[in-house]
Amino acid sequence: MSLPRPLRAGLLAAALILLTGAATPTYRYQIDAPRSSVDAKVAFLGLASKSARFPRMSGGIHLTPDRLDAIDLDVTLDARALTAGDKVTLERLRGKDFFDVERYPTIRFAGTRMTMTGQTTARVEGEITARGVTRPATLAVTFAQPPVSATGKEPIQLSAQTTINRHDFGMTAYSVVVGRKVTITINARMVPG
């Protein structure tokens, strides 16, 4: 007994989908800037620390749940909006010795590869660009929910941390009193978009 031609074609198509697996879509998320923060902390006089915050940011992430390694993360910070604990620190950070915000108004992180280290933890490799200098950086990321379960409909919450050497970006002033290592902490909410 022979099956009708349309039924054979349908069964063949279904079998091919089952054999090759249906492609999981890539979801786009945008950073929810009012509900996200980026903070930087550096040792000061070897006894205390100084902190700065970057309240204005934009960017997002492309995430494919079955190809988490192929992440596309791009976040830009507005360096001109930088805040700090006191006026003197703020002026110095915005000035030519540090971020030089008049010449370099943005700081950018572009992540291109993610390696899962647990269900909700990962390393994201990419590059940071500040003051016109680009250097490799790796973020240690913790997701509130496993990214493999992303649906493209619900927000993604994550925290991340990395440490950079400020001298690598030409910020060499006050080396005696200000530490070289800067710890950057990110708390981000990404919304579908």
PDB file of C-alpha atoms in Angstrom:
ATOM      1  CA  MET A   1       0.000   0.000   0.000  1.00  0.00           C
ATOM      2  CA  SER A   2       1.432   3.315  -1.077  1.00  0.00           C
ATOM      3  CA  LEU A   3       0.908   6.553   0.873  1.00  0.00           C
ATOM      4  CA  PRO A   4      -0.432   9.587  -0.975  1.00  0.00           C
ATOM      5  CA  ARG A   5       2.320  11.917  -2.202  1.00  0.00           C
ATOM      6  CA  PRO A   6       1.390  14.935   0.089  1.00  0.00           C
ATOM      7  CA  LEU A   7       1.385  12.656   3.150  1.00  0.00           C
ATOM      8  CA  ARG A   8       4.789  11.191   2.199  1.00  0.00           C
ATOM      9  CA  ALA A   9       6.230  14.710   1.785  1.00  0.00           C
ATOM     10  CA  GLY A  10       4.852  15.768   5.177  1.00  0.00           C
ATOM     11  CA  LEU A  11       6.256  12.696   6.912  1.00  0.00           C
ATOM     12  CA  LEU A  12       9.640  13.233   5.265  1.00  0.00           C
ATOM     13  CA  ALA A  13       9.720  16.870   6.406  1.00  0.00           C
ATOM     14  CA  ALA A  14       8.781  15.859   9.962  1.00  0.00           C
ATOM     15  CA  ALA A  15      11.498  13.187   9.997  1.00  0.00           C
ATOM     16  CA  LEU A  16      14.116  15.679   8.794  1.00  0.00           C
ATOM     17  CA  ILE A  17      13.157  18.139  11.527  1.00  0.00           C
ATOM     18  CA  LEU A  18      13.409  15.412  14.150  1.00  0.00           C
ATOM     19  CA  LEU A  19      16.776  14.236  12.846  1.00  0.00           C
ATOM     20  CA  THR A  20      18.365  17.657  12.492  1.00  0.00           C
ATOM     21  CA  GLY A  21      16.644  19.308  15.433  1.00  0.00           C
ATOM     22  CA  ALA A  22      14.722  22.519  15.158  1.00  0.00           C
ATOM     23  CA  ALA A  23      16.880  25.601  15.474  1.00  0.00           C
ATOM     24  CA  THR A  24      16.408  27.522  18.704  1.00  0.00           C
ATOM     25  CA  PRO A  25      15.822  31.200  18.053  1.00  0.00           C
ATOM     26  CA  THR A  26      18.231  33.892  19.170  1.00  0.00           C
ATOM     27  CA  TYR A  27      16.667  36.263  21.678  1.00  0.00           C
ATOM     28  CA  ARG A  28      17.521  39.950  21.909  1.00  0.00           C
ATOM     29  CA  TYR A  29      17.544  41.694  25.275  1.00  0.00           C
ATOM     30  CA  GLN A  30      18.221  45.363  25.991  1.00  0.00           C
ATOM     31  CA  ILE A  31      19.725  46.685  29.177  1.00  0.00           C
ATOM     32  CA  ASP A  32      17.167  48.231  31.539  1.00  0.00           C
ATOM     33  CA  ALA A  33      19.397  51.158  32.537  1.00  0.00           C
ATOM     34  CA  PRO A  34      17.284  52.534  35.429  1.00  0.00           C
ATOM     35  CA  ARG A  35      17.380  49.079  37.062  1.00  0.00           C
ATOM     36  CA  SER A  36      21.036  48.349  36.320  1.00  0.00           C
ATOM     37  CA  SER A  37      24.311  49.605  37.778  1.00  0.00           C
ATOM     38  CA  VAL A  38      28.025  49.543  37.065  1.00  0.00           C
ATOM     39  CA  ASP A  39      30.406  50.354  39.909  1.00  0.00           C
ATOM     40  CA  ALA A  40      34.195  50.604  40.019  1.00  0.00           C
ATOM     41  CA  LYS A  41      36.329  50.357  43.151  1.00  0.00           C
ATOM     42  CA  VAL A  42      40.051  50.971  43.617  1.00  0.00           C
ATOM     43  CA  ALA A  43      42.351  50.873  46.665  1.00  0.00           C
ATOM     44  CA  PHE A  44      43.205  54.286  48.107  1.00  0.00           C
ATOM     45  CA  LEU A  45      46.265  54.834  50.330  1.00  0.00           C
ATOM     46  CA  GLY A  46      46.404  51.076  50.841  1.00  0.00           C
ATOM     47  CA  LEU A  47      43.871  51.367  53.689  1.00  0.00           C
ATOM     48  CA  ALA A  48      40.586  52.387  52.127  1.00  0.00           C
ATOM     49  CA  SER A  49      38.954  52.467  48.728  1.00  0.00           C
ATOM     50  CA  LYS A  50      37.377  54.943  46.349  1.00  0.00           C
ATOM     51  CA  SER A  51      34.285  54.121  44.318  1.00  0.00           C
ATOM     52  CA  ALA A  52      32.656  55.465  41.201  1.00  0.00           C
ATOM     53  CA  ARG A  53      29.344  54.688  39.539  1.00  0.00           C
ATOM     54  CA  PHE A  54      28.269  54.807  35.899  1.00  0.00           C
ATOM     55  CA  PRO A  55      24.494  55.434  35.985  1.00  0.00           C
ATOM     56  CA  ARG A  56      23.916  55.858  32.234  1.00  0.00           C
ATOM     57  CA  MET A  57      24.330  52.893  29.932  1.00  0.00           C
ATOM     58  CA  SER A  58      22.919  51.302  26.821  1.00  0.00           C
ATOM     59  CA  GLY A  59      23.292  48.084  24.901  1.00  0.00           C
ATOM     60  CA  GLY A  60      22.118  44.551  25.082  1.00  0.00           C
ATOM     61  CA  ILE A  61      22.670  40.890  24.523  1.00  0.00           C
ATOM     62  CA  HIS A  62      21.830  38.329  21.834  1.00  0.00           C
ATOM     63  CA  LEU A  63      21.332  34.933  23.451  1.00  0.00           C
ATOM     64  CA  THR A  64      20.624  31.549  21.863  1.00  0.00           C
ATOM     65  CA  PRO A  65      19.738  29.054  24.629  1.00  0.00           C
ATOM     66  CA  ASP A  66      21.232  26.042  22.822  1.00  0.00           C
ATOM     67  CA  ARG A  67      24.359  27.994  21.709  1.00  0.00           C
ATOM     68  CA  LEU A  68      25.282  29.940  24.835  1.00  0.00           C
ATOM     69  CA  ASP A  69      28.929  30.049  23.741  1.00  0.00           C
ATOM     70  CA  ALA A  70      27.990  32.287  20.801  1.00  0.00           C
ATOM     71  CA  ILE A  71      26.850  35.174  22.976  1.00  0.00           C
ATOM     72  CA  ASP A  72      26.855  38.714  21.620  1.00  0.00           C
ATOM     73  CA  LEU A  73      27.018  41.187  24.505  1.00  0.00           C
ATOM     74  CA  ASP A  74      27.556  44.883  23.901  1.00  0.00           C
ATOM     75  CA  VAL A  75      27.248  47.490  26.663  1.00  0.00           C
ATOM     76  CA  THR A  76      28.274  51.139  26.455  1.00  0.00           C
ATOM     77  CA  LEU A  77      28.663  53.366  29.513  1.00  0.00           C
ATOM     78  CA  ASP A  78      28.360  57.146  29.393  1.00  0.00           C
ATOM     79  CA  ALA A  79      31.613  58.220  31.077  1.00  0.00           C
ATOM     80  CA  ARG A  80      30.392  61.830  31.259  1.00  0.00           C
ATOM     81  CA  ALA A  81      27.670  60.738  33.696  1.00  0.00           C
ATOM     82  CA  LEU A  82      30.220  59.182  36.083  1.00  0.00           C
ATOM     83  CA  THR A  83      29.497  59.888  39.765  1.00  0.00           C
ATOM     84  CA  ALA A  84      31.848  59.632  42.750  1.00  0.00           C
ATOM     85  CA  GLY A  85      31.716  60.218  46.494  1.00  0.00           C
ATOM     86  CA  ASP A  86      33.136  63.745  46.558  1.00  0.00           C
ATOM     87  CA  LYS A  87      33.660  66.683  44.203  1.00  0.00           C
ATOM     88  CA  VAL A  88      37.480  66.475  44.090  1.00  0.00           C
ATOM     89  CA  THR A  89      37.443  62.762  43.209  1.00  0.00           C
ATOM     90  CA  LEU A  90      34.737  63.349  40.603  1.00  0.00           C
ATOM     91  CA  GLU A  91      36.695  66.135  38.894  1.00  0.00           C
ATOM     92  CA  ARG A  92      39.863  64.035  38.816  1.00  0.00           C
ATOM     93  CA  LEU A  93      38.089  60.956  37.455  1.00  0.00           C
ATOM     94  CA  ARG A  94      36.405  62.957  34.689  1.00  0.00           C
ATOM     95  CA  GLY A  95      39.631  64.832  33.902  1.00  0.00           C
ATOM     96  CA  LYS A  96      42.588  64.083  31.641  1.00  0.00           C
ATOM     97  CA  ASP A  97      44.470  61.974  34.217  1.00  0.00           C
ATOM     98  CA  PHE A  98      41.752  59.331  34.280  1.00  0.00           C
ATOM     99  CA  PHE A  99      38.716  58.958  31.991  1.00  0.00           C
ATOM    100  CA  ASP A 100      39.242  62.216  30.038  1.00  0.00           C
ATOM    101  CA  VAL A 101      35.500  62.326  29.342  1.00  0.00           C
ATOM    102  CA  GLU A 102      35.738  65.294  26.976  1.00  0.00           C
ATOM    103  CA  ARG A 103      37.830  63.261  24.510  1.00  0.00           C
ATOM    104  CA  TYR A 104      36.500  59.791  25.387  1.00  0.00           C
ATOM    105  CA  PRO A 105      32.834  60.077  26.404  1.00  0.00           C
ATOM    106  CA  THR A 106      32.099  56.335  26.423  1.00  0.00           C
ATOM    107  CA  ILE A 107      33.413  53.065  27.810  1.00  0.00           C
ATOM    108  CA  ARG A 108      32.438  49.857  26.029  1.00  0.00           C
ATOM    109  CA  PHE A 109      32.438  46.155  26.808  1.00  0.00           C
ATOM    110  CA  ALA A 110      31.896  43.738  23.927  1.00  0.00           C
ATOM    111  CA  GLY A 111      31.557  40.084  24.916  1.00  0.00           C
ATOM    112  CA  THR A 112      31.813  37.450  22.195  1.00  0.00           C
ATOM    113  CA  ARG A 113      32.207  34.105  23.951  1.00  0.00           C
ATOM    114  CA  MET A 114      30.539  32.627  27.011  1.00  0.00           C
ATOM    115  CA  THR A 115      31.646  29.483  28.809  1.00  0.00           C
ATOM    116  CA  MET A 116      29.176  28.094  31.326  1.00  0.00           C
ATOM    117  CA  THR A 117      30.878  27.099  34.595  1.00  0.00           C
ATOM    118  CA  GLY A 118      27.663  25.984  36.318  1.00  0.00           C
ATOM    119  CA  GLN A 119      23.902  26.165  35.727  1.00  0.00           C
ATOM    120  CA  THR A 120      23.824  29.885  36.518  1.00  0.00           C
ATOM    121  CA  THR A 121      27.503  30.859  36.373  1.00  0.00           C
ATOM    122  CA  ALA A 122      29.685  31.653  33.387  1.00  0.00           C
ATOM    123  CA  ARG A 123      32.770  33.392  32.058  1.00  0.00           C
ATOM    124  CA  VAL A 124      32.202  35.941  29.313  1.00  0.00           C
ATOM    125  CA  GLU A 125      35.287  36.794  27.281  1.00  0.00           C
ATOM    126  CA  GLY A 126      35.495  40.036  25.398  1.00  0.00           C
ATOM    127  CA  GLU A 127      37.126  43.447  25.278  1.00  0.00           C
ATOM    128  CA  ILE A 128      36.873  46.675  27.241  1.00  0.00           C
ATOM    129  CA  THR A 129      37.545  49.961  25.485  1.00  0.00           C
ATOM    130  CA  ALA A 130      38.287  53.043  27.618  1.00  0.00           C
ATOM    131  CA  ARG A 131      40.214  56.197  26.705  1.00  0.00           C
ATOM    132  CA  GLY A 132      40.566  54.865  23.165  1.00  0.00           C
ATOM    133  CA  VAL A 133      42.452  51.761  24.374  1.00  0.00           C
ATOM    134  CA  THR A 134      41.031  48.256  23.931  1.00  0.00           C
ATOM    135  CA  ARG A 135      42.127  45.378  26.150  1.00  0.00           C
ATOM    136  CA  PRO A 136      40.856  41.810  26.657  1.00  0.00           C
ATOM    137  CA  ALA A 137      38.678  41.227  29.702  1.00  0.00           C
ATOM    138  CA  THR A 138      36.784  38.320  31.206  1.00  0.00           C
ATOM    139  CA  LEU A 139      33.635  38.776  33.266  1.00  0.00           C
ATOM    140  CA  ALA A 140      32.651  36.279  35.968  1.00  0.00           C
ATOM    141  CA  VAL A 141      28.865  36.219  35.553  1.00  0.00           C
ATOM    142  CA  THR A 142      26.067  34.892  37.748  1.00  0.00           C
ATOM    143  CA  PHE A 143      22.565  34.678  36.267  1.00  0.00           C
ATOM    144  CA  ALA A 144      19.451  34.717  38.479  1.00  0.00           C
ATOM    145  CA  GLN A 145      18.033  31.899  36.313  1.00  0.00           C
ATOM    146  CA  PRO A 146      19.838  29.427  34.039  1.00  0.00           C
ATOM    147  CA  PRO A 147      20.295  31.159  30.655  1.00  0.00           C
ATOM    148  CA  VAL A 148      19.541  27.888  28.871  1.00  0.00           C
ATOM    149  CA  SER A 149      15.898  28.390  29.963  1.00  0.00           C
ATOM    150  CA  ALA A 150      15.596  31.860  28.374  1.00  0.00           C
ATOM    151  CA  THR A 151      12.388  32.314  26.379  1.00  0.00           C
ATOM    152  CA  GLY A 152      12.821  35.818  25.026  1.00  0.00           C
ATOM    153  CA  LYS A 153       9.707  36.876  26.957  1.00  0.00           C
ATOM    154  CA  GLU A 154      10.975  37.347  30.505  1.00  0.00           C
ATOM    155  CA  PRO A 155      13.756  39.681  31.727  1.00  0.00           C
ATOM    156  CA  ILE A 156      17.205  38.299  32.519  1.00  0.00           C
ATOM    157  CA  GLN A 157      18.901  39.388  35.744  1.00  0.00           C
ATOM    158  CA  LEU A 158      22.656  38.993  36.122  1.00  0.00           C
ATOM    159  CA  SER A 159      25.608  40.166  38.140  1.00  0.00           C
ATOM    160  CA  ALA A 160      29.189  40.213  36.900  1.00  0.00           C
ATOM    161  CA  GLN A 161      32.630  41.178  38.070  1.00  0.00           C
ATOM    162  CA  THR A 162      36.051  41.729  36.560  1.00  0.00           C
ATOM    163  CA  THR A 163      39.327  43.325  37.605  1.00  0.00           C
ATOM    164  CA  ILE A 164      41.401  45.478  35.285  1.00  0.00           C
ATOM    165  CA  ASN A 165      44.704  47.313  35.580  1.00  0.00           C
ATOM    166  CA  ARG A 166      44.001  51.031  35.106  1.00  0.00           C
ATOM    167  CA  HIS A 167      47.546  51.574  33.797  1.00  0.00           C
ATOM    168  CA  ASP A 168      46.645  49.398  30.775  1.00  0.00           C
ATOM    169  CA  PHE A 169      44.251  52.179  29.759  1.00  0.00           C
ATOM    170  CA  GLY A 170      46.672  55.064  30.273  1.00  0.00           C
ATOM    171  CA  MET A 171      45.309  56.018  33.715  1.00  0.00           C
ATOM    172  CA  THR A 172      48.660  56.181  35.499  1.00  0.00           C
ATOM    173  CA  ALA A 173      48.234  59.287  37.679  1.00  0.00           C
ATOM    174  CA  TYR A 174      48.558  59.155  41.475  1.00  0.00           C
ATOM    175  CA  SER A 175      50.191  55.708  41.465  1.00  0.00           C
ATOM    176  CA  VAL A 176      51.530  56.180  44.994  1.00  0.00           C
ATOM    177  CA  VAL A 177      48.082  56.702  46.550  1.00  0.00           C
ATOM    178  CA  VAL A 178      45.676  55.012  44.106  1.00  0.00           C
ATOM    179  CA  GLY A 179      45.926  51.271  43.415  1.00  0.00           C
ATOM    180  CA  ARG A 180      46.403  49.865  39.924  1.00  0.00           C
ATOM    181  CA  LYS A 181      43.718  47.172  40.148  1.00  0.00           C
ATOM    182  CA  VAL A 182      40.145  48.322  39.589  1.00  0.00           C
ATOM    183  CA  THR A 183      37.284  45.984  40.445  1.00  0.00           C
ATOM    184  CA  ILE A 184      34.232  46.497  38.254  1.00  0.00           C
ATOM    185  CA  THR A 185      30.886  45.174  39.485  1.00  0.00           C
ATOM    186  CA  ILE A 186      27.843  44.999  37.227  1.00  0.00           C
ATOM    187  CA  ASN A 187      24.249  44.361  38.239  1.00  0.00           C
ATOM    188  CA  ALA A 188      22.114  44.283  35.120  1.00  0.00           C
ATOM    189  CA  ARG A 189      18.526  43.696  34.220  1.00  0.00           C
ATOM    190  CA  MET A 190      18.001  42.825  30.562  1.00  0.00           C
ATOM    191  CA  VAL A 191      14.527  43.094  29.058  1.00  0.00           C
ATOM    192  CA  PRO A 192      13.256  41.570  25.813  1.00  0.00           C
ATOM    193  CA  GLY A 193      13.514  43.998  22.960  1.00  0.00           C
TER     194      GLY A 193
END
